[in-house]
Every structure is written in structure tokens, then in C-alpha cells.
Amino acid sequence: MHDRAHVHKESHVTTSPADPPKGAGRGGQGLKLLAVTACPTGIAHTYMAAEKLAQAARALGHEMKVETQGSIGAENILSDNDVRGADAVIIAADKDVDLSRFAGKRVLAVGVAEGIRHPERLIERAQSAPVYGGGEAYGAGTGGGAAAAATGGRSGKERSVTYKALMNGVSYMIPFVVVGGLLIAISLAVGGHPQADGGLVIPDGSFWKHVNDIGVIGFTLMVPVLSGYIAYAIGDRPALVPGMIGGWIANTGALYDSKAGAGFIGAIVTGFLAGYLVQWIKKVEVPALVRPIMPIIVIPIVATTALGLFFIYVIGRPISWVFTHLTGWLGGMTGSSAVLLGAILGLMIAFDMGGPVNKTAFLFGAGLIASGNQTVMGMCAAAIPVMPLGQGLATLIRRRLYSEQERETGMAALFMGLFGISEGAIPFAAARPAQVIPANMLGGAVAGAVAGTAGVTDAVPHGGPIVAVLGAVGGVPVFFLAVAIGTVITALTTVTLVDVAERRKGSAAAASLSPVPALAGDGAAVAAVAGGAGAVASAGAGGGVGADAGAGGACGTATATLAKAPAAEAGTEGEASDGDGDRAGDGDPAGDTAPVGDKAPAGDGDQVLSGYLTEQTVRTQLVAGEKEAAIREMAELAAGTGKVADVAELVRVALAREAQGTTGLGEEIAIPHAKTDAVTAPVVGFARSADGIDWGSPDGSPAKLVFLIAVPEAAAGDEHLRILALLSRKLMDTGFRARLQGAEDEAAILRTLGEIH
């Protein structure tokens, strides 16, 4: 494990010569400690770390208050009085946490995994941690490196920081793409007037021309926004200005003598350059007099100037050279094989969607229209809509690979694709470039080649089905066939590559962080279940959980979905929590209303898991001896509530989920789950297996405690996450699991499960 001095360099915690707090050490007086826990998804790991830290503090004789920054917002917020009287602060987080309120206090900043795996060690380390000097945020930017150093997971954590920074930029860019693209498409559809040559023109000064101009502004802003918020995630506020200005420069080819800007790829480059440049400048020692103006004046000016000039004089020149020589190369290919030329143009159109390669192909085709050669533009026109249509189709045919926000963006991309707006696919390409760009290029190449084979023509410098509908395209049937084939190829290739990537990320996370696998491919629900697994591992084996299990795959795609989690606290039904899982702050993680043992009532009328788990959905013993039969038996059990419209479909979806990665969590627990309209309302089932069922659990233990969670698609972004959060918190308690195993009948099981609040 790295020395904390290295962490200081990353998170800007300044070392103080102050003596350790009074009573430091296991044998001393109890300390007053504070903690903040947060994970990228804001579900299981946030609360698991809070539980473990609070439990460890009590065991060591210390007082601790934990603020959880989950998907439903900050809870049990630390007040100024709390901070004033605190001896030390522990930040266990994998996302941005504002540290300014802890200035002058000992602050230990680590990843959320450390809060789960080694809470006692963190409490010991916090007592001699450096005193925080103020002014920075911990997390995806400055703190990301700190967490990497503190946990010793340097390479994996650095990849995670890069991924989170990229996703931060994409999430802020998406609204600009959607708003700009849809406004342009609507203005063309409603306000555009077909011309004699088949073109589509919006009259200057008209209402729809103004709508179109607003859309163009949205598109113009999306690239600097992508760059700016990538930089912000790395270097915090001082990096926002250089990131945005750098992105604008990257997108404005005229600044470096190019007819096309670098597009979204250039924005990604400037975003990371700006973020890390600002992070480096922050480490420079300056006089105390200058420090107050560093973040608001010195750093933004220096970073913006340096980055802008670097792009114009160093990066921009090669881009201009590429544009010029690509145009000449394409000119030399005219008259050669139409299939080959169409495939090459399709590849170029799909590569960077507005960047120099795309613009080279587009302008080459548009420039030949005036000379009477309309076939080259026909090839381009067929390739242009393939990317947004393909990515939109991918979100429909494999919904579980995408978050709710991505699925909504996919619907907008489909609409933009119909109007030839290829930028609709940019959010997908920016989020998963290694998977999406090759899929786009393959589909674009096929579409261009098919159009070239049949001699499809286009009389206007635009593409997509809209130009065919308006009469600008010659060879309309083959044009639509080319678009359809390219779209399907792009969609199928995308889901295949994304699926493979998610599986690999899940396996890598499991191998590097814990014996519990990251369950890939199911968005936010997967991250939460992986968290549940971590809870079991922590409680049963003293740690060993991968808090970043979904960061590379599930967590990253889940961010937007989790933002819509319910406003009530998961696990407390709206009551205040002190961060350790007990409602009243009395030191009982189960809550003072939670009974101990089978004989206590199940909460005096309180519904178990909001009424989704009832005596109808509880079985003391499963008959099935293998996984598929057990899932079918659990589905039939749930059907007894009348909430299952199609048992076979529920089983199919649950088994499909298992194919993405086992839901066996280890410690003899499995939580199969399904999001499907085969159920009309959320339902939870529970059953035990005397001999256990081989569920493919990472620790090899057979599943003896099996929960089935089924929710309709409409409730998946809400109840699915809440139920998983409730289970992940309570399953940390080994005593709870023992009581559940020992309950004599369904009523006793329900009373025990009534402890889950």
C-alpha cells in the first residue's frame, strides 16, 4: 500500500505537524469521527461502506457519524457542528466529494472498496492522516488518483478515473445532441421546402429558420461541452474553462487552416489534456499570497492559453494535412471500382461523425454534384444515417445493455437518423469508442458499397431517408435497402461488441478486486447486485469486495438511470439514518424496531419489502435441485400473487440475465432478478434449499438462500434498485442470515425478513 504522502500529492491534502488527536489508538479514549461514503452508482457500496465503518467504530469504542451520498441524494448530512468537533474524517468514495468543509481536519481519502474491506485499518490511519488544507474536491478528478494510491490499485483505478471522466463529459453532452438534433430535424421536416432539383431549403428569416438556427447552436455547443466536462471531472472547476475553450478550438477548423474541425474525437483529446494539465499546475508550489487567485485566475488563464496554442500549432496542423491529402486521395479514386469507393466513403463518413475524416468524404461528394457526378454523394447519403439508426436500433434489441438515459438517447438517435443527422450517434461513440466506432464503420461501409454497386445518386449535399422522400435520390429502392442493411449490421455488431466488453470488464473487476464477480450487462441493477455480493463477502469473510465492480461496465452505464432513483431513502422508508443503518442512531444496525429472533412480530404491521414479499411468495424448501428448475419454481411461486402475467416469459428473462453472469453471490446466497412486463407489479420471492443449488457462485458455495426479484420495465429504474439496496444492506449481517436459515416455517421466515427496513 502506498504511503499517504503520495496521496497528498494527488488530493492536495497538506501535511500538518499537529500532534495526533487525544486518545488516538485502540487503547485510548473514544474519538469523534466523521465519514462520507459514495460510489459511482450510489446504491449498494455507498451504504455497505457506511455500515462497515460505523460497525468498526463502535467495536473500537469510537463515535462515528456517516454521510451517505447515494443515488437518492446526500443523507445524514454532516453539519458544521459535527465537523467542528470531529477528530478525523474518512472519505470512502469513488466519485466527487467536496472537501472544503473539512479544512483544518485530518482527512483520509480512499476508494469506497477500502471502507468495506478494511474499516478498522482506515480508522487507525485516519488518526494520523494529514490535515486538509482546503479548496479541492475528491473523486473522479483529484481524488481518483488518491484513491488509486491509497488502495494500491494504481492501474485499475486510473482506468476507472478515465472512464468516469469520459462518461461525465458524455452525460453533459447528450442534452445538447438531442435538443440540437431534434430541432434541426423538426425544422427541416416542417419548415423545409422542396426545390426543383430535389433539395430542401428553409427560407431565410422564417420561423422555422430560427428554430433551425437554435438547433445549430446546440450542435455547436455539444463538442466544447463534452471537452469541458471531461476536464472538469479530472481537474475540477479550474479545468472547466480550458476544457470548453479547447473543445471549441478543436471543433473550429478555420483556426488551424482546416476545412473541418476535429469533432468529438478532438474534444475528447482536449478534455483530457485540459484536465491533466490543470491537475499538474495545481501541484506547483506558489507563494501563499498567490494561492487564493490560483483556481479562478491563474490556472484557467495559463491552462487555456497553453492548451489553445498547443492545439492550433501542434495538433491542428496534422489535422489540416490529413484533410487535404484525403481529399486528393479520394479524387484519384474517382472512376475506379464503385463498390470499393462506396465502402471507403462509408468508412470515412462513419469514423468521426463531423470530424475531418467525415467532412473530407462529405465535402468530396458534395463538390462533385455541380460537375454532374451525383453517384459519389449517393454513396455518402446512404452511409450518413446508418450510425444513428444503428445505435438507436441497438438500444431496442438489447435494452439491458443500456441505461435508461441511453435508451432515451437511442430513440432520439433514430429520429435524427431519418433526417440524416449522423451526430445522433456521437454520445454512443464517445462513451464506448472501441465498440461503437468499428460497428459504425462496418455498417457505413456496407451501406456505401451497396449504394455504389447500384449507382444510387443524390442531387443535394445531404443524406438520410429524408432526401429520398423529397425526391433528391435516384435509385430509391436500393438506397433504402443499403440504409437498412447498414443499420442492421451496425446494430448487431454494436450489441455483440458491447456485450463482450461488459463480460470482460466484469471478469477483470472480479479478478482484480474480489472473489465476487461484477455482473455485467444489466445496468444499474447489476451494480446493485454486485454490491449485494460485496455485502455478503464482507460480512462472511471479512472483506474482499470489488467496490468498482461495475465502474467499467455496469456502473458506468447506470449513472443516468440511478439519477432517477426514488426520493425516499432506500432502506429507511424516509426516516433519518445515522449512516450505520440504524434509524434512531442507537447503535443497532437493524433498527430499534427490528426484532431479534423468529418469535418477534414482523414490525407490528409493517410490510416486508413494501409488501412485495408476502407469505404467498415464501417457501421453506425448494424442490428443485438445479438453477433453471429453481428459477422456474420461484417464478411459479410468485405467480400465486396474481402479479405474473406470463410465467414462461419471466423464467426466460431471468435465465437470460443469468447468461450474462451468475447472480450467485457467494456465502450460500443467490438473487436472480428480471425486468420484464411479464409481471404487472413488483414482486419478491424467497425460498431456501436444504442441500443447496449450484449457482456458479464465485466462492463455490451452493445457494441455500434464494431471492427472486421481478419488476415491470416501467418500475425498473425505481423499485428494482430500492429492493436491491435494502437486501444489500441487511445481508451484511451474519446473524440475520443465520436467523433466516433457522426459521421454522413461512411465518417465522416472514418475521425474520421483517427486519429489512
CSV table of N, CA, C and O in Angstrom, one decimal, residues 407 522 524-525 561 609-610 612-613 638 643-646 649-650 653-654 672-685 708-724 727:
chain,number,residue,atom,x,y,z
A,407,ARG,N,-31.1,4.6,-23.5
A,407,ARG,CA,-32.3,4.2,-24.3
A,407,ARG,C,-33.1,5.4,-24.8
A,407,ARG,O,-33.6,5.4,-26.0
A,522,ASP,N,-26.4,-5.5,-17.1
A,522,ASP,CA,-27.7,-5.2,-16.7
A,522,ASP,C,-27.9,-3.9,-16.1
A,522,ASP,O,-28.8,-3.6,-15.3
A,524,ALA,N,-27.9,-0.6,-14.0
A,524,ALA,CA,-27.8,-0.2,-12.6
A,524,ALA,C,-28.1,-1.4,-11.7
A,524,ALA,O,-27.6,-1.5,-10.6
A,525,ALA,N,-29.0,-2.3,-12.1
A,525,ALA,CA,-29.4,-3.4,-11.3
A,525,ALA,C,-28.2,-4.3,-11.0
A,525,ALA,O,-28.0,-4.8,-10.0
A,561,THR,N,-29.6,6.2,-15.1
A,561,THR,CA,-30.7,5.5,-14.6
A,561,THR,C,-30.8,5.8,-13.1
A,561,THR,O,-31.9,6.1,-12.5
A,609,LEU,N,-40.5,-5.6,2.8
A,609,LEU,CA,-40.1,-5.1,1.5
A,609,LEU,C,-41.3,-4.4,0.8
A,609,LEU,O,-41.6,-4.7,-0.4
A,610,SER,N,-41.9,-3.5,1.5
A,610,SER,CA,-43.0,-2.7,1.0
A,610,SER,C,-44.2,-3.6,0.5
A,610,SER,O,-45.0,-3.1,-0.3
A,612,TYR,N,-44.0,-6.3,-1.2
A,612,TYR,CA,-43.7,-7.1,-2.4
A,612,TYR,C,-43.4,-8.6,-2.0
A,612,TYR,O,-43.4,-9.5,-2.8
A,613,LEU,N,-42.9,-8.8,-0.8
A,613,LEU,CA,-42.6,-10.1,-0.3
A,613,LEU,C,-43.7,-10.5,0.8
A,613,LEU,O,-43.8,-9.8,1.8
A,638,ALA,N,-44.1,-16.9,-7.4
A,638,ALA,CA,-44.5,-15.5,-7.5
A,638,ALA,C,-45.9,-15.4,-8.2
A,638,ALA,O,-46.6,-14.5,-7.9
A,643,LYS,N,-49.6,-11.4,-9.8
A,643,LYS,CA,-48.9,-10.3,-10.4
A,643,LYS,C,-48.0,-10.8,-11.6
A,643,LYS,O,-47.4,-10.0,-12.2
A,644,VAL,N,-48.1,-12.1,-11.9
A,644,VAL,CA,-47.3,-12.6,-13.0
A,644,VAL,C,-48.2,-13.0,-14.2
A,644,VAL,O,-49.0,-13.9,-14.1
A,645,ALA,N,-48.1,-12.2,-15.3
A,645,ALA,CA,-49.0,-12.5,-16.4
A,645,ALA,C,-48.4,-13.6,-17.3
A,645,ALA,O,-49.2,-14.2,-18.0
A,646,ASP,N,-47.1,-13.8,-17.3
A,646,ASP,CA,-46.6,-14.8,-18.2
A,646,ASP,C,-45.4,-15.5,-17.4
A,646,ASP,O,-44.3,-14.9,-17.4
A,649,GLU,N,-42.3,-16.3,-19.7
A,649,GLU,CA,-41.5,-15.2,-20.1
A,649,GLU,C,-40.7,-14.7,-19.0
A,649,GLU,O,-39.5,-14.3,-19.1
A,650,LEU,N,-41.2,-14.7,-17.7
A,650,LEU,CA,-40.4,-14.3,-16.6
A,650,LEU,C,-39.2,-15.3,-16.4
A,650,LEU,O,-38.1,-14.8,-16.1
A,653,VAL,N,-36.6,-14.4,-19.1
A,653,VAL,CA,-35.8,-13.2,-18.9
A,653,VAL,C,-34.8,-13.4,-17.7
A,653,VAL,O,-33.7,-13.0,-17.8
A,654,ALA,N,-35.2,-14.1,-16.7
A,654,ALA,CA,-34.3,-14.4,-15.6
A,654,ALA,C,-33.2,-15.3,-16.0
A,654,ALA,O,-32.0,-15.0,-15.6
A,672,PRO,N,-31.5,-14.1,-8.2
A,672,PRO,CA,-31.9,-13.9,-9.6
A,672,PRO,C,-32.9,-12.8,-9.7
A,672,PRO,O,-33.7,-12.5,-8.8
A,673,HIS,N,-32.9,-12.1,-10.8
A,673,HIS,CA,-33.8,-10.9,-11.0
A,673,HIS,C,-34.1,-10.7,-12.4
A,673,HIS,O,-33.4,-11.2,-13.3
A,674,ALA,N,-35.2,-10.1,-12.7
A,674,ALA,CA,-35.7,-9.9,-14.0
A,674,ALA,C,-36.5,-8.6,-14.1
A,674,ALA,O,-37.3,-8.2,-13.2
A,675,LYS,N,-36.2,-7.8,-15.2
A,675,LYS,CA,-37.0,-6.6,-15.5
A,675,LYS,C,-37.8,-7.0,-16.8
A,675,LYS,O,-37.3,-7.2,-17.9
A,676,THR,N,-39.1,-7.2,-16.6
A,676,THR,CA,-40.0,-7.6,-17.7
A,676,THR,C,-41.4,-7.3,-17.5
A,676,THR,O,-41.9,-7.3,-16.3
A,677,ASP,N,-42.1,-7.0,-18.5
A,677,ASP,CA,-43.6,-6.8,-18.4
A,677,ASP,C,-44.4,-8.1,-18.3
A,677,ASP,O,-45.6,-8.0,-18.4
A,678,ALA,N,-43.6,-9.2,-18.1
A,678,ALA,CA,-44.3,-10.4,-17.8
A,678,ALA,C,-44.9,-10.3,-16.4
A,678,ALA,O,-45.8,-11.1,-16.0
A,679,VAL,N,-44.5,-9.4,-15.6
A,679,VAL,CA,-45.1,-9.1,-14.3
A,679,VAL,C,-45.8,-7.8,-14.3
A,679,VAL,O,-45.3,-6.8,-15.0
A,680,THR,N,-46.9,-7.7,-13.7
A,680,THR,CA,-47.7,-6.4,-13.7
A,680,THR,C,-47.4,-5.5,-12.6
A,680,THR,O,-47.8,-4.3,-12.6
A,681,ALA,N,-46.7,-6.0,-11.6
A,681,ALA,CA,-46.3,-5.2,-10.4
A,681,ALA,C,-45.1,-5.8,-9.8
A,681,ALA,O,-44.8,-7.0,-10.0
A,682,PRO,N,-44.2,-5.1,-9.1
A,682,PRO,CA,-43.1,-5.7,-8.4
A,682,PRO,C,-43.4,-6.8,-7.5
A,682,PRO,O,-44.4,-6.7,-6.8
A,683,VAL,N,-42.7,-7.9,-7.5
A,683,VAL,CA,-42.9,-9.0,-6.6
A,683,VAL,C,-41.5,-9.6,-6.2
A,683,VAL,O,-40.6,-9.6,-7.0
A,684,VAL,N,-41.4,-10.0,-5.0
A,684,VAL,CA,-40.2,-10.6,-4.4
A,684,VAL,C,-40.5,-11.9,-3.8
A,684,VAL,O,-41.5,-12.0,-3.1
A,685,GLY,N,-39.8,-12.9,-4.2
A,685,GLY,CA,-40.0,-14.2,-3.6
A,685,GLY,C,-38.7,-14.7,-2.9
A,685,GLY,O,-37.6,-14.2,-3.2
A,708,LEU,N,-35.9,-14.0,-5.4
A,708,LEU,CA,-36.2,-13.7,-6.8
A,708,LEU,C,-36.9,-12.3,-6.8
A,708,LEU,O,-37.9,-12.1,-6.0
A,709,ILE,N,-36.3,-11.4,-7.6
A,709,ILE,CA,-36.9,-10.0,-7.7
A,709,ILE,C,-37.4,-9.9,-9.1
A,709,ILE,O,-36.6,-10.0,-10.1
A,710,ALA,N,-38.6,-9.5,-9.3
A,710,ALA,CA,-39.2,-9.3,-10.6
A,710,ALA,C,-40.0,-8.0,-10.6
A,710,ALA,O,-40.8,-7.8,-9.8
A,711,VAL,N,-39.6,-7.1,-11.6
A,711,VAL,CA,-40.3,-5.8,-11.7
A,711,VAL,C,-40.7,-5.6,-13.1
A,711,VAL,O,-40.0,-6.0,-14.0
A,712,PRO,N,-41.8,-4.9,-13.4
A,712,PRO,CA,-42.1,-4.5,-14.8
A,712,PRO,C,-41.1,-3.4,-15.3
A,712,PRO,O,-40.4,-2.7,-14.5
A,713,GLU,N,-40.9,-3.3,-16.6
A,713,GLU,CA,-40.0,-2.4,-17.1
A,713,GLU,C,-40.2,-1.0,-16.6
A,713,GLU,O,-39.2,-0.3,-16.4
A,714,ALA,N,-41.4,-0.6,-16.5
A,714,ALA,CA,-41.7,0.8,-16.1
A,714,ALA,C,-41.2,1.1,-14.7
A,714,ALA,O,-40.9,2.2,-14.3
A,715,ALA,N,-41.1,0.1,-13.8
A,715,ALA,CA,-40.7,0.3,-12.4
A,715,ALA,C,-39.2,0.0,-12.2
A,715,ALA,O,-38.7,0.2,-11.2
A,716,ALA,N,-38.5,-0.5,-13.3
A,716,ALA,CA,-37.1,-1.0,-13.1
A,716,ALA,C,-36.2,0.1,-12.6
A,716,ALA,O,-35.3,-0.2,-11.8
A,717,GLY,N,-36.4,1.3,-13.0
A,717,GLY,CA,-35.5,2.4,-12.6
A,717,GLY,C,-35.7,2.8,-11.2
A,717,GLY,O,-35.0,3.6,-10.6
A,718,ASP,N,-36.8,2.3,-10.5
A,718,ASP,CA,-37.1,2.8,-9.2
A,718,ASP,C,-37.1,1.6,-8.2
A,718,ASP,O,-36.2,1.5,-7.4
A,719,GLU,N,-38.1,0.7,-8.3
A,719,GLU,CA,-38.2,-0.3,-7.3
A,719,GLU,C,-37.1,-1.3,-7.3
A,719,GLU,O,-36.7,-1.8,-6.3
A,720,HIS,N,-36.7,-1.7,-8.5
A,720,HIS,CA,-35.6,-2.7,-8.6
A,720,HIS,C,-34.4,-2.3,-7.8
A,720,HIS,O,-33.9,-3.0,-7.0
A,721,LEU,N,-34.0,-1.0,-8.0
A,721,LEU,CA,-32.8,-0.5,-7.3
A,721,LEU,C,-33.1,-0.4,-5.8
A,721,LEU,O,-32.2,-0.8,-5.0
A,722,ARG,N,-34.3,0.0,-5.4
A,722,ARG,CA,-34.6,0.2,-4.0
A,722,ARG,C,-34.6,-1.2,-3.3
A,722,ARG,O,-34.0,-1.3,-2.2
A,723,ILE,N,-35.2,-2.2,-3.9
A,723,ILE,CA,-35.2,-3.5,-3.3
A,723,ILE,C,-33.8,-4.1,-3.2
A,723,ILE,O,-33.4,-4.6,-2.1
A,724,LEU,N,-33.0,-3.9,-4.2
A,724,LEU,CA,-31.6,-4.4,-4.2
A,724,LEU,C,-30.8,-3.7,-3.1
A,724,LEU,O,-30.0,-4.3,-2.4
A,727,LEU,N,-31.8,-5.2,0.3
A,727,LEU,CA,-31.2,-6.5,0.6
A,727,LEU,C,-29.7,-6.4,0.8
A,727,LEU,O,-29.1,-7.1,1.7
